[in-house]
Amino acid sequence: AQSVTQPDIHITVSEGASLELRCNYSYGATPYLFWYVQSPGQGLQLLLKYFSGDTLVQGIKGFEAEFKRSQSSFNLRKPSVHWSDAAEYFCAVGDPYSGGGADGLTFGKGTHLIIQP
Amino acid sequence: DAGVTQSPTHLIKTRGQQVTLRCSPKSGHDTVSWYQQALGQGPQFIFQYYEEEERQRGNFPDRFSGHQFPNYSSELNVNALLLGDSALYLCASSRRPGTSNQPQHFGDGTRLSIL
């Protein structure tokens, strides 16, 4: 069974500083990988996705993520955070052999990002 | 272009009751998935509907059932509610599985509280 681990429950970053959120997955092959963001009381918004090809993917709001097969990781990065980035971030995997990106996703437990002024 | 819409926004029920949550997919999408997100947790996949049939199911009991209508909208039904069913229920829509690598788009959810 596939699983996703987000090792950091909370992360505090100063505004303007760089950010890296960690995500490790367990899966028999290379899954489809996603990062979603959730603001309080809101649903999930897709930041970026990896299906295949270039292992460095660019997303919305200045985020990027790098897929590292050898480490089974898909870490999210941003060079300079803004106060509006404070939210909950979820990494998710999908099965490329069934429904692909439309399949039932497996999510990590999330990382709560706090931005210090 | 309307995104995924869910109703109601909030709902309060008591143990043993039954509840129905509703979801309208994003325009152009024909597949609907439902997730349960307990407080402080990531979403957990309940099931997925395509062509009015349940296509995939997560590890949820039969108390959780659903339906998809010809216009692609969907309902999630939960019977014999338990305190542990209190959660945010998220609906996600996408295009038909396997036809394109399109990600799921999520609604803002229905907050269900069981007293």
Short mmCIF file of C-alpha atoms in Angstrom, two decimals:
data_model
loop_
_atom_site.label_atom_id
_atom_site.label_comp_id
_atom_site.label_asym_id
_atom_site.label_seq_id
_atom_site.Cartn_x
_atom_site.Cartn_y
_atom_site.Cartn_z
CA ALA A 1 0.00 0.00 0.00
CA GLN A 2 1.19 3.48 -0.76
CA SER A 3 1.89 5.96 2.03
CA VAL A 4 3.08 9.53 2.45
CA THR A 5 5.14 10.93 5.31
CA GLN A 6 5.47 14.60 6.09
CA PRO A 7 7.98 14.60 8.95
CA ASP A 8 7.37 18.17 10.09
CA ILE A 9 4.04 18.87 11.78
CA HIS A 10 4.83 22.57 12.24
CA ILE A 11 7.40 24.82 10.61
CA THR A 12 8.03 28.47 11.48
CA VAL A 13 9.77 30.70 8.95
CA SER A 14 10.47 34.42 8.95
CA GLU A 15 8.88 36.46 6.22
CA GLY A 16 11.30 36.76 3.30
CA ALA A 17 13.24 33.65 4.27
CA SER A 18 13.42 30.50 2.17
CA LEU A 19 11.23 27.48 2.79
CA GLU A 20 11.52 23.75 2.31
CA LEU A 21 8.76 21.31 3.28
CA ARG A 22 9.63 17.65 3.27
CA CYS A 23 7.65 14.79 1.77
CA ASN A 24 8.62 11.12 1.54
CA TYR A 25 6.51 8.46 -0.08
CA SER A 26 6.36 4.70 -0.10
CA TYR A 27 5.27 3.10 -3.35
CA GLY A 28 6.37 0.23 -5.58
CA ALA A 29 7.12 2.45 -8.54
CA THR A 30 7.15 6.15 -9.29
CA PRO A 31 3.75 7.53 -8.33
CA TYR A 32 2.10 10.70 -9.42
CA LEU A 33 2.99 13.37 -6.86
CA PHE A 34 1.13 16.47 -5.75
CA TRP A 35 1.37 19.35 -3.31
CA TYR A 36 -1.83 21.00 -2.13
CA VAL A 37 -2.33 24.00 0.17
CA GLN A 38 -5.25 24.52 2.52
CA SER A 39 -6.10 27.81 4.19
CA PRO A 40 -8.31 27.77 7.31
CA GLY A 41 -11.89 26.84 6.50
CA GLN A 42 -11.06 26.25 2.87
CA GLY A 43 -10.68 23.31 0.54
CA LEU A 44 -7.45 22.22 -1.08
CA GLN A 45 -5.72 24.18 -3.81
CA LEU A 46 -3.25 22.45 -6.11
CA LEU A 47 0.21 24.04 -5.99
CA LEU A 48 2.01 21.72 -8.40
CA LYS A 49 2.14 18.19 -9.71
CA TYR A 50 4.67 15.69 -11.03
CA PHE A 51 3.69 13.01 -13.51
CA SER A 52 6.91 12.37 -15.43
CA GLY A 53 9.81 14.14 -17.14
CA ASP A 54 11.74 17.01 -15.59
CA THR A 55 12.20 16.28 -11.91
CA LEU A 56 12.04 19.96 -10.96
CA VAL A 57 8.49 21.21 -11.32
CA GLN A 58 7.23 24.74 -11.06
CA GLY A 59 3.92 25.61 -9.50
CA ILE A 60 1.76 28.54 -8.64
CA LYS A 61 2.58 31.28 -6.11
CA GLY A 62 6.33 30.89 -6.68
CA PHE A 63 6.55 27.32 -5.36
CA GLU A 64 8.64 24.55 -6.85
CA ALA A 65 9.27 20.92 -5.95
CA GLU A 66 11.95 18.42 -6.80
CA PHE A 67 11.33 14.71 -7.29
CA LYS A 68 14.24 12.55 -6.12
CA ARG A 69 13.67 8.91 -6.97
CA SER A 70 16.68 7.68 -4.97
CA GLN A 71 15.31 9.29 -1.82
CA SER A 72 11.61 8.70 -2.53
CA SER A 73 11.12 12.38 -1.83
CA PHE A 74 9.19 15.27 -3.30
CA ASN A 75 10.15 18.33 -1.27
CA LEU A 76 8.42 21.67 -1.73
CA ARG A 77 10.48 24.87 -1.83
CA LYS A 78 10.00 28.60 -2.07
CA PRO A 79 12.89 31.10 -2.14
CA SER A 80 11.13 33.86 -0.21
CA VAL A 81 7.92 33.37 1.79
CA HIS A 82 5.18 35.92 2.25
CA TRP A 83 2.83 36.25 5.22
CA SER A 84 0.02 35.03 2.95
CA ASP A 85 1.79 31.66 2.60
CA ALA A 86 0.78 30.71 6.15
CA ALA A 87 -1.43 27.64 5.71
CA GLU A 88 -1.50 23.85 5.88
CA TYR A 89 0.45 22.04 3.17
CA PHE A 90 -0.29 18.50 2.04
CA CYS A 91 1.75 16.15 -0.08
CA ALA A 92 -0.19 13.44 -1.94
CA VAL A 93 0.47 10.48 -4.21
CA GLY A 94 -1.64 8.91 -6.92
CA ASP A 95 -1.39 5.58 -8.70
CA PRO A 96 -0.18 6.10 -12.30
CA TYR A 97 -1.39 2.65 -13.32
CA SER A 98 -5.07 3.17 -12.65
CA GLY A 99 -6.70 6.54 -12.75
CA GLY A 100 -3.61 8.64 -12.77
CA GLY A 101 -4.15 12.09 -11.40
CA ALA A 102 -7.87 11.47 -11.20
CA ASP A 103 -7.45 8.47 -8.93
CA GLY A 104 -8.12 8.32 -5.21
CA LEU A 105 -5.17 10.10 -3.67
CA THR A 106 -3.20 9.21 -0.55
CA PHE A 107 -2.32 12.26 1.53
CA GLY A 108 0.24 12.94 4.20
CA LYS A 109 -0.85 14.41 7.53
CA GLY A 110 0.21 17.88 6.53
CA THR A 111 2.69 20.53 7.63
CA HIS A 112 1.42 23.68 9.31
CA LEU A 113 3.42 26.68 8.10
CA ILE A 114 3.71 29.68 10.39
CA ILE A 115 5.20 32.93 9.08
CA GLN A 116 6.93 35.24 11.55
CA PRO A 117 6.99 38.97 10.74
CA ASP B 1 -16.18 29.14 -14.70
CA ALA B 2 -17.54 27.73 -11.45
CA GLY B 3 -15.30 25.41 -9.53
CA VAL B 4 -16.38 22.53 -7.34
CA THR B 5 -19.31 23.51 -5.14
CA GLN B 6 -20.47 21.70 -2.02
CA SER B 7 -23.54 22.06 0.16
CA PRO B 8 -24.26 22.62 2.90
CA THR B 9 -21.26 24.45 4.32
CA HIS B 10 -21.89 23.31 7.87
CA LEU B 11 -24.12 20.64 9.36
CA ILE B 12 -24.85 19.47 12.90
CA LYS B 13 -26.32 16.03 13.52
CA THR B 14 -26.72 13.67 16.45
CA ARG B 15 -25.50 10.12 16.82
CA GLY B 16 -27.55 7.56 14.91
CA GLN B 17 -28.92 10.03 12.39
CA GLN B 18 -28.33 9.97 8.66
CA VAL B 19 -26.83 12.76 6.55
CA THR B 20 -26.58 13.62 2.85
CA LEU B 21 -23.90 15.91 1.46
CA ARG B 22 -23.94 17.27 -2.06
CA CYS B 23 -21.32 18.16 -4.65
CA SER B 24 -21.37 19.75 -8.09
CA PRO B 25 -18.19 19.16 -10.09
CA LYS B 26 -16.20 21.75 -11.96
CA SER B 27 -17.42 22.43 -15.48
CA GLY B 28 -16.02 19.85 -17.89
CA HIS B 29 -15.37 17.27 -15.18
CA ASP B 30 -17.23 13.96 -15.02
CA THR B 31 -15.60 12.16 -12.10
CA VAL B 32 -16.24 12.89 -8.44
CA SER B 33 -14.23 11.71 -5.45
CA TRP B 34 -15.07 12.14 -1.77
CA TYR B 35 -12.60 12.53 1.08
CA GLN B 36 -12.93 12.73 4.85
CA GLN B 37 -10.58 15.08 6.70
CA ALA B 38 -10.56 14.72 10.47
CA LEU B 39 -9.23 17.61 12.53
CA GLY B 40 -5.47 17.86 12.26
CA GLN B 41 -5.23 15.09 9.66
CA GLY B 42 -4.82 14.81 5.93
CA PRO B 43 -7.80 13.90 3.75
CA GLN B 44 -8.66 10.22 3.47
CA PHE B 45 -10.18 8.83 0.30
CA ILE B 46 -13.72 7.49 0.71
CA PHE B 47 -14.78 6.61 -2.83
CA GLN B 48 -14.96 7.77 -6.42
CA TYR B 49 -17.86 7.91 -8.87
CA TYR B 50 -17.71 7.87 -12.62
CA GLU B 51 -20.52 7.12 -15.08
CA GLU B 52 -22.91 6.92 -12.12
CA GLU B 53 -21.07 3.97 -10.61
CA GLU B 54 -18.70 3.59 -7.68
CA ARG B 55 -15.32 2.90 -9.29
CA GLN B 56 -12.94 2.93 -6.37
CA ARG B 57 -13.33 2.76 -2.63
CA GLY B 58 -11.10 3.48 0.31
CA ASN B 59 -11.17 1.82 3.70
CA PHE B 60 -14.58 3.05 4.86
CA PRO B 61 -17.54 0.99 6.13
CA ASP B 62 -20.76 0.43 4.22
CA ARG B 63 -22.42 3.16 6.28
CA PHE B 64 -20.79 5.47 3.75
CA SER B 65 -22.54 5.34 0.39
CA GLY B 66 -22.89 7.60 -2.57
CA HIS B 67 -24.60 8.37 -5.78
CA GLN B 68 -23.78 10.17 -9.00
CA PHE B 69 -26.43 11.75 -11.18
CA PRO B 70 -26.52 12.08 -14.99
CA ASN B 71 -25.35 15.70 -14.70
CA TYR B 72 -22.22 14.38 -12.87
CA SER B 73 -23.20 15.86 -9.51
CA SER B 74 -22.86 13.55 -6.55
CA GLU B 75 -24.15 12.84 -3.06
CA LEU B 76 -22.42 11.30 -0.08
CA ASN B 77 -24.69 9.54 2.40
CA VAL B 78 -23.64 8.47 5.87
CA ASN B 79 -25.97 6.31 7.97
CA ALA B 80 -25.98 5.61 11.71
CA LEU B 81 -23.70 8.55 12.45
CA LEU B 82 -20.97 8.11 15.04
CA LEU B 83 -19.08 10.77 16.96
CA GLY B 84 -16.01 9.80 14.95
CA ASP B 85 -17.72 10.85 11.74
CA SER B 86 -17.23 14.49 12.73
CA ALA B 87 -14.95 15.88 10.04
CA LEU B 88 -14.60 18.10 7.00
CA TYR B 89 -15.92 16.24 3.96
CA LEU B 90 -14.25 17.26 0.74
CA CYS B 91 -15.44 16.65 -2.76
CA ALA B 92 -12.99 16.64 -5.67
CA SER B 93 -13.72 16.48 -9.37
CA SER B 94 -11.64 15.54 -12.36
CA ARG B 95 -11.89 14.24 -15.87
CA ARG B 96 -12.42 10.57 -16.54
CA PRO B 97 -9.68 8.44 -14.99
CA GLY B 98 -7.11 7.24 -17.47
CA THR B 99 -7.99 9.64 -20.24
CA SER B 100 -5.72 12.45 -19.19
CA ASN B 101 -3.33 13.26 -16.44
CA GLN B 102 -5.49 15.94 -14.95
CA PRO B 103 -5.36 16.60 -11.24
CA GLN B 104 -8.35 16.72 -8.96
CA HIS B 105 -9.94 20.05 -8.05
CA PHE B 106 -11.36 20.36 -4.55
CA GLY B 107 -14.37 22.15 -3.14
CA ASP B 108 -14.34 24.03 0.17
CA GLY B 109 -15.95 21.12 1.99
CA THR B 110 -18.84 20.47 4.33
CA ARG B 111 -18.06 20.66 8.04
CA LEU B 112 -20.07 17.89 9.75
CA SER B 113 -20.35 17.93 13.53
CA ILE B 114 -21.89 15.01 15.42
CA LEU B 115 -23.26 15.67 18.92
#
